[in-house]
Structures are given as structure tokens and as C-alpha cells.
């Protein structure tokens, strides 16, 4: 079977995930495909995860980190321009997920560069026990899409903060990410190079090892990719609303008010239950405010609209609307 490679000139995560899906669904099944791509700052969450649980929402809002959901399962990962992503699309062998089979060529390419990379655990590639690559797969109708990260020179501080879950207790019915120590490939190279050079060297190795040819995308292909981007990956419903049902307990001490304990349930990113307990001071009945939030999406603008006609200070002394929203979304 012929093998082709595609390079994405875009660093928009919503475009690149749409490109992956388009290659998987629309390009001829008579071929196998390999892609290399990079994203601007983004958190890419697994298909079955709770976005609200995996992402530090105040941090990503403040630092303009995009949050996008992918088709495959697994844990949340951080992307920036110091990270290189790769994708394989081909027929599945035996109809089962087989992560190792796709990781081996990448490990071999890194060995060619003098990097002592090894497969580790369920889906990681590590150097000296430190993770630099997480992998996941999407399988449908005998076809598999395997993709992984290659942290070459990522900002590890931003990574830690963006994926940092607050200390509040979160009870979830979803799948929690496996977190481990991480490293960058660049620190382990025998000869220093930029991420762009690393991408070129890796692609050259893969082309020679697999006899790959370029696959040119047509204007019709681009239209299909942009339609997927617009209808799925640019939407709140997919990136946040596709979260599985979850229960969350938030707790915050508010100066001049007391301790607020917020208990929420949500499904599809929409509040289905909301109550507040604690030793706070209140003039009104907090359950009245809770009823106003039922059916509201867990995003700032929707919460603000739902609370627009309510005096939050009436229910929670010395707390305003923005302060309450901050606690809900923290």
C-alpha cells in the first residue's frame, strides 16, 4: 500500500484537528498517511474527558490558550510551537488499538538522532524515565488514526499551569489524565537544533524509511477541512459541551462573607443541579439563585447573562456576580 505524507502550514489547533479527521474520513483508503504539524498554545483534551476538570480555566483565559477536544481518548495534553505532533492514518491490524506499532518508527527515528527514547506504560515515550510523548488512537470501521506529541522545546512552566487542576475536590464519572514528570527532546540531543530543523530531519528520516510521497490537498479538500473546523472544532458544544456527566464541589472563603461550598452537577457542559452551603452571610435564599442557573452552560458569558437580573450580594454578602462566576469556573 502506498504511503503519503502531508505537512500542515497552519498552527491553528482547530484547523489541524479538522485536517486529521478529514484525512481519516475522506482520503482514499488505498493509501497510508503520515502528518507532522505544530499548534500555537492549546490544550487538547481526550474525547471522553471533562474539559472543566482537566483545564485550569482562569489560566487559559488569561493566557489565551485554546482548548480543543480531539476524536481519540486518553488524557489532556499541552501544545505550543516547541511541540511537534505526528499522525498516522491507515487500516487497523486486527481491528484492535495497537499503540506500540506506531510508536516504534518514531522511537527508531529518535535513536537515529542519538536520543535514547523508550516506550513506557500504556502510551508514553520517555527519556531517562521522563515523558516527552503521549499517544492516542481513534479506531472506526477498520481504520485507525494514531497521533502523538513530541515535546521538543515546550514551555514546561506553562504546561504545568495550564493543566493544573485546582485544589477543590472534583468527583467525576469521566477518565482522569495520567500525569507524570516530563522533559524536552532538545535537552537530550547530541547536536543542538531548532524545532523546525528537528521537524525536517524527522520527516526526511520517515520519508526514506517508508518510501513516502507527498499528498497534495486540492481546493475541494481545503473546503472540506474548513467546514469540519467550523462545524466541530470551533464550537463550544464540541470542546466543552461534549464532556461526560460530572459532579463538582467548589469551596472558597470570601472576605466579609464566609465559606461558600458550591455543589454542581452538569451534563454536556450544562448545569443540571446547583446548590450552595457554608457559613456565609446571606439575606436571600441561595437556592433561588441556584434555580436560575439550571440549564445554563458552564461558560462565562452564559453565567453572566443568567445572573444579570439577580443581586448576588443579596444571596452572598460581599460577593458580586463576577466573583461568583470566578468561583464556579475556577
PDB file of C-alpha atoms in Angstrom:
ATOM      1  CA  UNK A   1       0.000   0.000   0.000  1.00  0.00           C
ATOM      2  CA  UNK A   2       1.350   3.438  -0.962  1.00  0.00           C
ATOM      3  CA  UNK A   3       2.328   5.761   1.884  1.00  0.00           C
ATOM      4  CA  UNK A   4       1.989   9.534   1.680  1.00  0.00           C
ATOM      5  CA  UNK A   5       2.958  12.456   3.886  1.00  0.00           C
ATOM      6  CA  UNK A   6       1.211  15.759   4.481  1.00  0.00           C
ATOM      7  CA  UNK A   7       2.616  18.889   6.101  1.00  0.00           C
ATOM      8  CA  UNK A   8       0.310  21.467   7.624  1.00  0.00           C
ATOM      9  CA  UNK A   9       1.358  25.093   7.236  1.00  0.00           C
ATOM     10  CA  UNK A  10      -1.205  26.105   9.867  1.00  0.00           C
ATOM     11  CA  UNK A  11      -0.546  26.377  13.593  1.00  0.00           C
ATOM     12  CA  UNK A  12      -4.256  26.706  14.440  1.00  0.00           C
ATOM     13  CA  UNK A  13      -5.218  23.665  16.559  1.00  0.00           C
ATOM     14  CA  UNK A  14      -8.806  23.694  15.333  1.00  0.00           C
ATOM     15  CA  UNK A  15      -7.614  23.518  11.713  1.00  0.00           C
ATOM     16  CA  UNK A  16      -5.078  20.779  12.372  1.00  0.00           C
ATOM     17  CA  UNK A  17      -7.560  18.560  14.198  1.00  0.00           C
ATOM     18  CA  UNK A  18     -10.024  19.096  11.354  1.00  0.00           C
ATOM     19  CA  UNK A  19      -7.261  18.150   8.900  1.00  0.00           C
ATOM     20  CA  UNK A  20      -6.630  14.918  10.804  1.00  0.00           C
ATOM     21  CA  UNK A  21     -10.299  13.983  10.736  1.00  0.00           C
ATOM     22  CA  UNK A  22     -10.583  14.837   7.042  1.00  0.00           C
ATOM     23  CA  UNK A  23      -7.584  12.669   6.168  1.00  0.00           C
ATOM     24  CA  UNK A  24      -9.100   9.851   8.216  1.00  0.00           C
ATOM     25  CA  UNK A  25     -12.569  10.068   6.677  1.00  0.00           C
ATOM     26  CA  UNK A  26     -12.085  11.364   3.149  1.00  0.00           C
ATOM     27  CA  UNK A  27      -8.708  10.489   1.637  1.00  0.00           C
ATOM     28  CA  UNK A  28      -8.524   7.235  -0.360  1.00  0.00           C
ATOM     29  CA  UNK A  29      -8.320   4.126   1.807  1.00  0.00           C
ATOM     30  CA  UNK A  30      -5.888   2.662  -0.688  1.00  0.00           C
ATOM     31  CA  UNK A  31      -3.203   4.815   0.947  1.00  0.00           C
ATOM     32  CA  UNK A  32      -1.499   5.244   4.311  1.00  0.00           C
ATOM     33  CA  UNK A  33      -0.810   8.775   5.554  1.00  0.00           C
ATOM     34  CA  UNK A  34       1.725  10.477   7.814  1.00  0.00           C
ATOM     35  CA  UNK A  35       1.493  14.054   9.070  1.00  0.00           C
ATOM     36  CA  UNK A  36       3.691  16.452  11.023  1.00  0.00           C
ATOM     37  CA  UNK A  37       2.133  19.586  12.488  1.00  0.00           C
ATOM     38  CA  UNK A  38       2.500  22.194  15.217  1.00  0.00           C
ATOM     39  CA  UNK A  39      -0.012  24.237  17.190  1.00  0.00           C
ATOM     40  CA  UNK A  40       0.004  27.588  18.907  1.00  0.00           C
ATOM     41  CA  UNK A  41      -0.681  27.375  22.649  1.00  0.00           C
ATOM     42  CA  UNK A  42      -3.512  24.907  23.183  1.00  0.00           C
ATOM     43  CA  UNK A  43      -4.797  22.194  25.458  1.00  0.00           C
ATOM     44  CA  UNK A  44      -6.131  19.209  23.549  1.00  0.00           C
ATOM     45  CA  UNK A  45      -8.440  17.096  25.696  1.00  0.00           C
ATOM     46  CA  UNK A  46      -9.367  13.461  25.138  1.00  0.00           C
ATOM     47  CA  UNK A  47     -12.756  12.564  23.712  1.00  0.00           C
ATOM     48  CA  UNK A  48     -14.092  11.142  26.992  1.00  0.00           C
ATOM     49  CA  UNK A  49     -12.716  13.751  29.382  1.00  0.00           C
ATOM     50  CA  UNK A  50     -14.318  16.550  31.350  1.00  0.00           C
ATOM     51  CA  UNK A  51     -12.837  19.732  29.945  1.00  0.00           C
ATOM     52  CA  UNK A  52     -13.669  21.585  33.167  1.00  0.00           C
ATOM     53  CA  UNK A  53     -11.703  19.019  35.154  1.00  0.00           C
ATOM     54  CA  UNK A  54      -8.576  18.876  33.005  1.00  0.00           C
ATOM     55  CA  UNK A  55      -8.083  22.579  32.320  1.00  0.00           C
ATOM     56  CA  UNK A  56      -7.193  25.435  34.652  1.00  0.00           C
ATOM     57  CA  UNK A  57      -9.834  27.732  33.176  1.00  0.00           C
ATOM     58  CA  UNK A  58      -8.687  31.062  34.691  1.00  0.00           C
ATOM     59  CA  UNK A  59      -5.129  30.446  33.453  1.00  0.00           C
ATOM     60  CA  UNK A  60      -6.123  29.510  29.903  1.00  0.00           C
ATOM     61  CA  UNK A  61      -8.442  32.524  29.663  1.00  0.00           C
ATOM     62  CA  UNK A  62      -5.741  34.883  30.912  1.00  0.00           C
ATOM     63  CA  UNK A  63      -3.057  33.480  28.593  1.00  0.00           C
ATOM     64  CA  UNK A  64      -5.248  32.905  25.516  1.00  0.00           C
ATOM     65  CA  UNK A  65      -4.654  29.157  25.467  1.00  0.00           C
ATOM     66  CA  UNK A  66      -7.124  27.457  23.132  1.00  0.00           C
ATOM     67  CA  UNK A  67      -8.978  24.404  24.391  1.00  0.00           C
ATOM     68  CA  UNK A  68      -9.936  21.809  21.769  1.00  0.00           C
ATOM     69  CA  UNK A  69     -11.343  18.287  22.021  1.00  0.00           C
ATOM     70  CA  UNK A  70      -9.955  15.536  19.790  1.00  0.00           C
ATOM     71  CA  UNK A  71     -11.574  12.367  18.437  1.00  0.00           C
ATOM     72  CA  UNK A  72      -9.349   9.940  20.327  1.00  0.00           C
ATOM     73  CA  UNK A  73      -9.461   9.024  24.002  1.00  0.00           C
ATOM     74  CA  UNK A  74      -6.637   9.376  26.518  1.00  0.00           C
ATOM     75  CA  UNK A  75      -5.525  12.336  28.579  1.00  0.00           C
ATOM     76  CA  UNK A  76      -5.238  16.080  28.097  1.00  0.00           C
ATOM     77  CA  UNK A  77      -2.012  17.364  26.522  1.00  0.00           C
ATOM     78  CA  UNK A  78      -0.483  20.804  26.145  1.00  0.00           C
ATOM     79  CA  UNK A  79       0.689  22.036  22.732  1.00  0.00           C
ATOM     80  CA  UNK A  80       2.853  25.011  21.849  1.00  0.00           C
ATOM     81  CA  UNK A  81       5.226  25.840  18.998  1.00  0.00           C
ATOM     82  CA  UNK A  82       8.003  23.986  20.813  1.00  0.00           C
ATOM     83  CA  UNK A  83       5.999  20.784  20.467  1.00  0.00           C
ATOM     84  CA  UNK A  84       5.792  18.702  17.280  1.00  0.00           C
ATOM     85  CA  UNK A  85       2.802  16.454  16.631  1.00  0.00           C
ATOM     86  CA  UNK A  86       2.649  13.452  14.344  1.00  0.00           C
ATOM     87  CA  UNK A  87      -0.213  11.425  12.913  1.00  0.00           C
ATOM     88  CA  UNK A  88      -0.521   8.067  11.158  1.00  0.00           C
ATOM     89  CA  UNK A  89      -3.695   7.026   9.318  1.00  0.00           C
ATOM     90  CA  UNK A  90      -4.014   3.521   7.898  1.00  0.00           C
ATOM     91  CA  UNK A  91      -6.019   0.304   8.076  1.00  0.00           C
ATOM     92  CA  UNK A  92      -6.144  -1.218  11.545  1.00  0.00           C
ATOM     93  CA  UNK A  93      -4.442  -4.552  12.046  1.00  0.00           C
ATOM     94  CA  UNK A  94      -6.934  -6.970  13.563  1.00  0.00           C
ATOM     95  CA  UNK A  95      -9.346  -4.170  14.445  1.00  0.00           C
ATOM     96  CA  UNK A  96      -7.625  -3.509  17.797  1.00  0.00           C
ATOM     97  CA  UNK A  97      -5.824  -0.491  19.219  1.00  0.00           C
ATOM     98  CA  UNK A  98      -2.066  -1.059  18.973  1.00  0.00           C
ATOM     99  CA  UNK A  99      -0.152   1.966  20.215  1.00  0.00           C
ATOM    100  CA  UNK A 100       3.287   0.370  20.199  1.00  0.00           C
ATOM    101  CA  UNK A 101       3.245  -0.436  16.482  1.00  0.00           C
ATOM    102  CA  UNK A 102       3.008   3.264  15.634  1.00  0.00           C
ATOM    103  CA  UNK A 103       5.425   4.468  18.308  1.00  0.00           C
ATOM    104  CA  UNK A 104       8.254   2.180  17.185  1.00  0.00           C
ATOM    105  CA  UNK A 105       9.057   4.105  13.948  1.00  0.00           C
ATOM    106  CA  UNK A 106       9.231   7.357  15.924  1.00  0.00           C
ATOM    107  CA  UNK A 107      11.486   5.789  18.562  1.00  0.00           C
ATOM    108  CA  UNK A 108      13.740   4.466  15.792  1.00  0.00           C
ATOM    109  CA  UNK A 109      13.935   7.924  14.224  1.00  0.00           C
ATOM    110  CA  UNK A 110      14.960   9.392  17.580  1.00  0.00           C
ATOM    111  CA  UNK A 111      17.588   6.686  18.029  1.00  0.00           C
ATOM    112  CA  UNK A 112      18.947   7.786  14.641  1.00  0.00           C
ATOM    113  CA  UNK A 113      19.454  11.228  16.225  1.00  0.00           C
ATOM    114  CA  UNK A 114      21.191   9.726  19.245  1.00  0.00           C
ATOM    115  CA  UNK A 115      18.224  10.126  21.609  1.00  0.00           C
ATOM    116  CA  UNK A 116      17.754   7.132  23.946  1.00  0.00           C
ATOM    117  CA  UNK A 117      13.965   7.064  23.771  1.00  0.00           C
ATOM    118  CA  UNK A 118      11.942   4.075  25.020  1.00  0.00           C
ATOM    119  CA  UNK A 119       8.303   3.053  25.084  1.00  0.00           C
ATOM    120  CA  UNK A 120       6.828   3.281  28.575  1.00  0.00           C
ATOM    121  CA  UNK A 121       3.495   2.480  30.174  1.00  0.00           C
ATOM    122  CA  UNK A 122       0.281   2.433  28.212  1.00  0.00           C
ATOM    123  CA  UNK A 123       1.001   5.186  25.693  1.00  0.00           C
ATOM    124  CA  UNK A 124       4.153   7.163  26.512  1.00  0.00           C
ATOM    125  CA  UNK A 125       7.649   7.555  25.107  1.00  0.00           C
ATOM    126  CA  UNK A 126      10.266   8.566  27.669  1.00  0.00           C
ATOM    127  CA  UNK A 127      13.915   9.520  28.088  1.00  0.00           C
ATOM    128  CA  UNK A 128      15.530   8.529  31.393  1.00  0.00           C
ATOM    129  CA  UNK A 129      12.074   7.885  32.808  1.00  0.00           C
ATOM    130  CA  UNK A 130      10.752  11.331  31.849  1.00  0.00           C
ATOM    131  CA  UNK A 131       7.844  11.628  29.446  1.00  0.00           C
ATOM    132  CA  UNK A 132       8.104  13.683  26.262  1.00  0.00           C
ATOM    133  CA  UNK A 133       5.495  11.942  24.114  1.00  0.00           C
ATOM    134  CA  UNK A 134       1.915  10.904  24.792  1.00  0.00           C
ATOM    135  CA  UNK A 135      -0.030   8.901  22.219  1.00  0.00           C
ATOM    136  CA  UNK A 136      -3.654   8.084  21.471  1.00  0.00           C
ATOM    137  CA  UNK A 137      -5.721   6.352  18.803  1.00  0.00           C
ATOM    138  CA  UNK A 138      -9.119   6.587  17.161  1.00  0.00           C
ATOM    139  CA  UNK A 139     -10.485   3.428  15.538  1.00  0.00           C
ATOM    140  CA  UNK A 140     -13.540   3.177  13.299  1.00  0.00           C
ATOM    141  CA  UNK A 141     -14.660   0.785  10.575  1.00  0.00           C
ATOM    142  CA  UNK A 142     -11.291  -0.925  10.320  1.00  0.00           C
ATOM    143  CA  UNK A 143      -9.357   2.337  10.001  1.00  0.00           C
ATOM    144  CA  UNK A 144      -7.081   3.782  12.681  1.00  0.00           C
ATOM    145  CA  UNK A 145      -5.748   7.272  13.359  1.00  0.00           C
ATOM    146  CA  UNK A 146      -2.750   7.311  15.691  1.00  0.00           C
ATOM    147  CA  UNK A 147      -1.346  10.615  16.896  1.00  0.00           C
ATOM    148  CA  UNK A 148       1.237  11.682  19.418  1.00  0.00           C
ATOM    149  CA  UNK A 149       3.119  14.636  20.819  1.00  0.00           C
ATOM    150  CA  UNK A 150       6.872  15.172  20.644  1.00  0.00           C
ATOM    151  CA  UNK A 151       7.849  17.777  23.211  1.00  0.00           C
ATOM    152  CA  UNK A 152      10.959  19.270  21.686  1.00  0.00           C
ATOM    153  CA  UNK A 153      11.290  22.651  23.389  1.00  0.00           C
ATOM    154  CA  UNK A 154       7.945  23.260  25.084  1.00  0.00           C
ATOM    155  CA  UNK A 155       7.392  25.756  27.883  1.00  0.00           C
ATOM    156  CA  UNK A 156       7.113  23.335  30.798  1.00  0.00           C
ATOM    157  CA  UNK A 157       6.014  26.039  33.236  1.00  0.00           C
ATOM    158  CA  UNK A 158       3.016  26.968  31.095  1.00  0.00           C
ATOM    159  CA  UNK A 159       2.273  23.272  30.622  1.00  0.00           C
ATOM    160  CA  UNK A 160       2.120  22.727  34.386  1.00  0.00           C
ATOM    161  CA  UNK A 161      -0.092  25.764  34.989  1.00  0.00           C
ATOM    162  CA  UNK A 162      -2.462  25.186  32.079  1.00  0.00           C
ATOM    163  CA  UNK A 163      -3.174  21.597  33.108  1.00  0.00           C
ATOM    164  CA  UNK A 164      -3.229  22.384  36.813  1.00  0.00           C
ATOM    165  CA  UNK A 165      -6.460  21.296  38.483  1.00  0.00           C
ATOM    166  CA  UNK A 166      -7.474  23.471  41.430  1.00  0.00           C
ATOM    167  CA  UNK A 167      -7.289  22.088  44.964  1.00  0.00           C
ATOM    168  CA  UNK A 168     -11.078  21.918  45.170  1.00  0.00           C
ATOM    169  CA  UNK A 169     -12.437  18.409  45.315  1.00  0.00           C
ATOM    170  CA  UNK A 170     -13.700  17.132  41.977  1.00  0.00           C
ATOM    171  CA  UNK A 171     -15.698  13.937  41.730  1.00  0.00           C
ATOM    172  CA  UNK A 172     -16.012  12.687  38.167  1.00  0.00           C
ATOM    173  CA  UNK A 173     -17.518   9.921  36.128  1.00  0.00           C
ATOM    174  CA  UNK A 174     -15.052  10.650  33.314  1.00  0.00           C
ATOM    175  CA  UNK A 175     -11.455   9.499  32.814  1.00  0.00           C
ATOM    176  CA  UNK A 176      -8.736  11.415  34.654  1.00  0.00           C
ATOM    177  CA  UNK A 177      -5.438  12.083  32.912  1.00  0.00           C
ATOM    178  CA  UNK A 178      -2.274  10.259  33.981  1.00  0.00           C
ATOM    179  CA  UNK A 179       0.263  12.936  34.936  1.00  0.00           C
ATOM    180  CA  UNK A 180       3.981  12.311  35.152  1.00  0.00           C
ATOM    181  CA  UNK A 181       7.321  14.068  35.016  1.00  0.00           C
ATOM    182  CA  UNK A 182       8.172  15.492  31.615  1.00  0.00           C
ATOM    183  CA  UNK A 183      11.210  16.541  29.601  1.00  0.00           C
ATOM    184  CA  UNK A 184      12.079  18.130  26.264  1.00  0.00           C
ATOM    185  CA  UNK A 185      13.868  16.242  23.486  1.00  0.00           C
ATOM    186  CA  UNK A 186      16.171  19.183  22.805  1.00  0.00           C
ATOM    187  CA  UNK A 187      17.938  18.734  26.137  1.00  0.00           C
ATOM    188  CA  UNK A 188      18.999  15.223  25.096  1.00  0.00           C
ATOM    189  CA  UNK A 189      20.306  15.852  21.564  1.00  0.00           C
ATOM    190  CA  UNK A 190      23.976  15.338  20.800  1.00  0.00           C
ATOM    191  CA  UNK A 191      23.791  18.320  18.427  1.00  0.00           C
ATOM    192  CA  UNK A 192      21.544  21.269  19.157  1.00  0.00           C
ATOM    193  CA  UNK A 193      18.929  22.258  16.597  1.00  0.00           C
ATOM    194  CA  UNK A 194      15.715  24.252  16.310  1.00  0.00           C
ATOM    195  CA  UNK A 195      12.271  22.671  16.300  1.00  0.00           C
ATOM    196  CA  UNK A 196      11.994  23.473  12.574  1.00  0.00           C
ATOM    197  CA  UNK A 197      15.234  21.631  11.845  1.00  0.00           C
ATOM    198  CA  UNK A 198      14.109  18.742  14.040  1.00  0.00           C
ATOM    199  CA  UNK A 199      10.881  18.534  12.048  1.00  0.00           C
ATOM    200  CA  UNK A 200      12.811  18.457   8.764  1.00  0.00           C
ATOM    201  CA  UNK A 201      15.228  15.786   9.996  1.00  0.00           C
ATOM    202  CA  UNK A 202      12.396  13.626  11.337  1.00  0.00           C
ATOM    203  CA  UNK A 203      10.370  13.941   8.133  1.00  0.00           C
ATOM    204  CA  UNK A 204      13.407  13.143   5.974  1.00  0.00           C
ATOM    205  CA  UNK A 205      14.052  10.002   8.023  1.00  0.00           C
ATOM    206  CA  UNK A 206      10.423   8.871   7.771  1.00  0.00           C
ATOM    207  CA  UNK A 207      10.329   9.507   4.004  1.00  0.00           C
ATOM    208  CA  UNK A 208      13.456   7.442   3.386  1.00  0.00           C
ATOM    209  CA  UNK A 209      12.464   4.654   5.786  1.00  0.00           C
ATOM    210  CA  UNK A 210       8.955   4.266   4.343  1.00  0.00           C
ATOM    211  CA  UNK A 211       9.272   5.415   0.728  1.00  0.00           C
ATOM    212  CA  UNK A 212       6.647   8.107   1.295  1.00  0.00           C
ATOM    213  CA  UNK A 213       5.426  10.542  -1.351  1.00  0.00           C
ATOM    214  CA  UNK A 214       3.775  13.941  -0.787  1.00  0.00           C
ATOM    215  CA  UNK A 215      -0.022  14.099  -0.937  1.00  0.00           C
ATOM    216  CA  UNK A 216      -1.218  17.426  -2.385  1.00  0.00           C
ATOM    217  CA  UNK A 217      -4.514  18.679  -0.989  1.00  0.00           C
ATOM    218  CA  UNK A 218      -6.931  20.117  -3.552  1.00  0.00           C
ATOM    219  CA  UNK A 219      -9.076  23.253  -3.129  1.00  0.00           C
ATOM    220  CA  UNK A 220     -12.016  20.873  -2.586  1.00  0.00           C
ATOM    221  CA  UNK A 221     -10.072  19.155   0.205  1.00  0.00           C
ATOM    222  CA  UNK A 222      -9.404  22.526   1.843  1.00  0.00           C
ATOM    223  CA  UNK A 223     -13.103  23.392   1.706  1.00  0.00           C
ATOM    224  CA  UNK A 224     -13.924  20.128   3.455  1.00  0.00           C
ATOM    225  CA  UNK A 225     -11.304  20.732   6.151  1.00  0.00           C
ATOM    226  CA  UNK A 226     -12.547  24.259   6.825  1.00  0.00           C
ATOM    227  CA  UNK A 227     -16.131  23.001   7.042  1.00  0.00           C
ATOM    228  CA  UNK A 228     -15.091  20.459   9.706  1.00  0.00           C
ATOM    229  CA  UNK A 229     -13.186  23.159  11.564  1.00  0.00           C
ATOM    230  CA  UNK A 230     -16.220  25.442  11.581  1.00  0.00           C
ATOM    231  CA  UNK A 231     -18.857  22.836  12.396  1.00  0.00           C
ATOM    232  CA  UNK A 232     -16.939  20.886  15.038  1.00  0.00           C
ATOM    233  CA  UNK A 233     -13.603  22.145  16.310  1.00  0.00           C
ATOM    234  CA  UNK A 234     -14.515  25.835  16.537  1.00  0.00           C
ATOM    235  CA  UNK A 235     -17.630  25.114  18.589  1.00  0.00           C
ATOM    236  CA  UNK A 236     -18.182  25.312  22.333  1.00  0.00           C
ATOM    237  CA  UNK A 237     -20.570  22.359  22.100  1.00  0.00           C
ATOM    238  CA  UNK A 238     -17.749  20.051  20.968  1.00  0.00           C
ATOM    239  CA  UNK A 239     -14.865  21.415  23.014  1.00  0.00           C
ATOM    240  CA  UNK A 240     -16.736  21.859  26.303  1.00  0.00           C
ATOM    241  CA  UNK A 241     -20.279  20.576  25.911  1.00  0.00           C
ATOM    242  CA  UNK A 242     -19.183  17.080  24.892  1.00  0.00           C
ATOM    243  CA  UNK A 243     -17.879  16.490  28.415  1.00  0.00           C
ATOM    244  CA  UNK A 244     -19.403  13.465  30.185  1.00  0.00           C
ATOM    245  CA  UNK A 245     -21.645  13.991  33.232  1.00  0.00           C
ATOM    246  CA  UNK A 246     -19.738  15.160  36.308  1.00  0.00           C
ATOM    247  CA  UNK A 247     -20.145  16.330  39.882  1.00  0.00           C
ATOM    248  CA  UNK A 248     -18.048  19.146  41.262  1.00  0.00           C
ATOM    249  CA  UNK A 249     -17.635  20.645  44.719  1.00  0.00           C
ATOM    250  CA  UNK A 250     -16.033  24.084  44.900  1.00  0.00           C
ATOM    251  CA  UNK A 251     -15.007  25.800  48.111  1.00  0.00           C
ATOM    252  CA  UNK A 252     -13.886  29.391  48.621  1.00  0.00           C
ATOM    253  CA  UNK A 253     -13.586  31.670  51.645  1.00  0.00           C
ATOM    254  CA  UNK A 254     -14.872  35.130  50.724  1.00  0.00           C
ATOM    255  CA  UNK A 255     -13.742  38.055  52.860  1.00  0.00           C
ATOM    256  CA  UNK A 256     -16.677  39.541  54.752  1.00  0.00           C
ATOM    257  CA  UNK A 257     -18.985  36.713  53.687  1.00  0.00           C
ATOM    258  CA  UNK A 258     -17.638  33.367  54.852  1.00  0.00           C
ATOM    259  CA  UNK A 259     -17.039  29.979  53.280  1.00  0.00           C
ATOM    260  CA  UNK A 260     -19.038  29.045  50.193  1.00  0.00           C
ATOM    261  CA  UNK A 261     -19.319  25.379  49.249  1.00  0.00           C
ATOM    262  CA  UNK A 262     -20.788  25.048  45.764  1.00  0.00           C
ATOM    263  CA  UNK A 263     -22.140  21.677  44.680  1.00  0.00           C
ATOM    264  CA  UNK A 264     -22.826  21.234  40.968  1.00  0.00           C
ATOM    265  CA  UNK A 265     -23.808  18.556  38.537  1.00  0.00           C
ATOM    266  CA  UNK A 266     -23.502  19.049  34.806  1.00  0.00           C
ATOM    267  CA  UNK A 267     -24.160  17.104  31.655  1.00  0.00           C
ATOM    268  CA  UNK A 268     -22.995  18.165  28.229  1.00  0.00           C
ATOM    269  CA  UNK A 269     -21.384  21.191  29.861  1.00  0.00           C
ATOM    270  CA  UNK A 270     -24.797  22.403  31.113  1.00  0.00           C
ATOM    271  CA  UNK A 271     -25.679  22.818  34.809  1.00  0.00           C
ATOM    272  CA  UNK A 272     -28.294  20.277  35.922  1.00  0.00           C
ATOM    273  CA  UNK A 273     -28.019  20.775  39.694  1.00  0.00           C
ATOM    274  CA  UNK A 274     -26.638  23.671  41.744  1.00  0.00           C
ATOM    275  CA  UNK A 275     -26.655  24.360  45.472  1.00  0.00           C
ATOM    276  CA  UNK A 276     -24.558  26.360  47.920  1.00  0.00           C
ATOM    277  CA  UNK A 277     -23.776  25.550  51.532  1.00  0.00           C
ATOM    278  CA  UNK A 278     -21.389  27.092  54.038  1.00  0.00           C
ATOM    279  CA  UNK A 279     -21.097  29.634  56.830  1.00  0.00           C
ATOM    280  CA  UNK A 280     -21.599  32.676  54.596  1.00  0.00           C
ATOM    281  CA  UNK A 281     -23.882  35.617  55.382  1.00  0.00           C
ATOM    282  CA  UNK A 282     -26.992  35.886  53.219  1.00  0.00           C
ATOM    283  CA  UNK A 283     -30.144  37.969  53.031  1.00  0.00           C
ATOM    284  CA  UNK A 284     -31.919  35.946  50.346  1.00  0.00           C
ATOM    285  CA  UNK A 285     -32.371  32.216  49.771  1.00  0.00           C
ATOM    286  CA  UNK A 286     -29.323  30.853  47.868  1.00  0.00           C
ATOM    287  CA  UNK A 287     -31.479  28.073  46.375  1.00  0.00           C
ATOM    288  CA  UNK A 288     -33.383  30.750  44.468  1.00  0.00           C
ATOM    289  CA  UNK A 289     -30.157  31.790  42.767  1.00  0.00           C
ATOM    290  CA  UNK A 290     -29.310  28.134  42.148  1.00  0.00           C
ATOM    291  CA  UNK A 291     -32.562  27.616  40.267  1.00  0.00           C
ATOM    292  CA  UNK A 292     -31.662  30.497  37.960  1.00  0.00           C
ATOM    293  CA  UNK A 293     -28.527  28.616  36.883  1.00  0.00           C
ATOM    294  CA  UNK A 294     -30.222  25.352  35.908  1.00  0.00           C
ATOM    295  CA  UNK A 295     -29.861  24.705  32.183  1.00  0.00           C
ATOM    296  CA  UNK A 296     -27.062  27.273  31.841  1.00  0.00           C
ATOM    297  CA  UNK A 297     -23.811  26.464  30.060  1.00  0.00           C
ATOM    298  CA  UNK A 298     -20.613  26.475  32.094  1.00  0.00           C
ATOM    299  CA  UNK A 299     -19.037  29.396  30.323  1.00  0.00           C
ATOM    300  CA  UNK A 300     -18.529  32.949  31.492  1.00  0.00           C
ATOM    301  CA  UNK A 301     -20.883  34.792  29.135  1.00  0.00           C
ATOM    302  CA  UNK A 302     -23.798  32.402  29.732  1.00  0.00           C
ATOM    303  CA  UNK A 303     -23.400  32.546  33.512  1.00  0.00           C
ATOM    304  CA  UNK A 304     -23.197  36.336  33.389  1.00  0.00           C
ATOM    305  CA  UNK A 305     -26.429  36.534  31.369  1.00  0.00           C
ATOM    306  CA  UNK A 306     -28.248  34.154  33.721  1.00  0.00           C
ATOM    307  CA  UNK A 307     -27.230  36.227  36.754  1.00  0.00           C
ATOM    308  CA  UNK A 308     -27.747  39.638  35.143  1.00  0.00           C
ATOM    309  CA  UNK A 309     -31.061  40.358  36.882  1.00  0.00           C
ATOM    310  CA  UNK A 310     -30.005  38.988  40.261  1.00  0.00           C
ATOM    311  CA  UNK A 311     -28.194  40.840  43.041  1.00  0.00           C
ATOM    312  CA  UNK A 312     -25.566  38.277  44.027  1.00  0.00           C
ATOM    313  CA  UNK A 313     -24.751  40.307  47.151  1.00  0.00           C
ATOM    314  CA  UNK A 314     -28.347  39.689  48.273  1.00  0.00           C
ATOM    315  CA  UNK A 315     -27.626  35.960  48.431  1.00  0.00           C
ATOM    316  CA  UNK A 316     -23.947  36.046  49.402  1.00  0.00           C
ATOM    317  CA  UNK A 317     -22.886  39.104  51.375  1.00  0.00           C
ATOM    318  CA  UNK A 318     -19.899  40.988  49.879  1.00  0.00           C
ATOM    319  CA  UNK A 319     -19.771  38.787  46.760  1.00  0.00           C
ATOM    320  CA  UNK A 320     -20.570  40.207  43.330  1.00  0.00           C
ATOM    321  CA  UNK A 321     -21.582  38.500  40.096  1.00  0.00           C
ATOM    322  CA  UNK A 322     -18.059  38.290  38.659  1.00  0.00           C
ATOM    323  CA  UNK A 323     -16.745  36.880  41.927  1.00  0.00           C
ATOM    324  CA  UNK A 324     -19.348  34.118  41.952  1.00  0.00           C
ATOM    325  CA  UNK A 325     -18.643  33.245  38.306  1.00  0.00           C
ATOM    326  CA  UNK A 326     -14.938  33.063  39.112  1.00  0.00           C
ATOM    327  CA  UNK A 327     -15.631  30.509  41.867  1.00  0.00           C
ATOM    328  CA  UNK A 328     -17.878  28.444  39.586  1.00  0.00           C
ATOM    329  CA  UNK A 329     -15.289  28.336  36.793  1.00  0.00           C
ATOM    330  CA  UNK A 330     -12.113  28.118  38.874  1.00  0.00           C
TER     331      UNK A 330
END
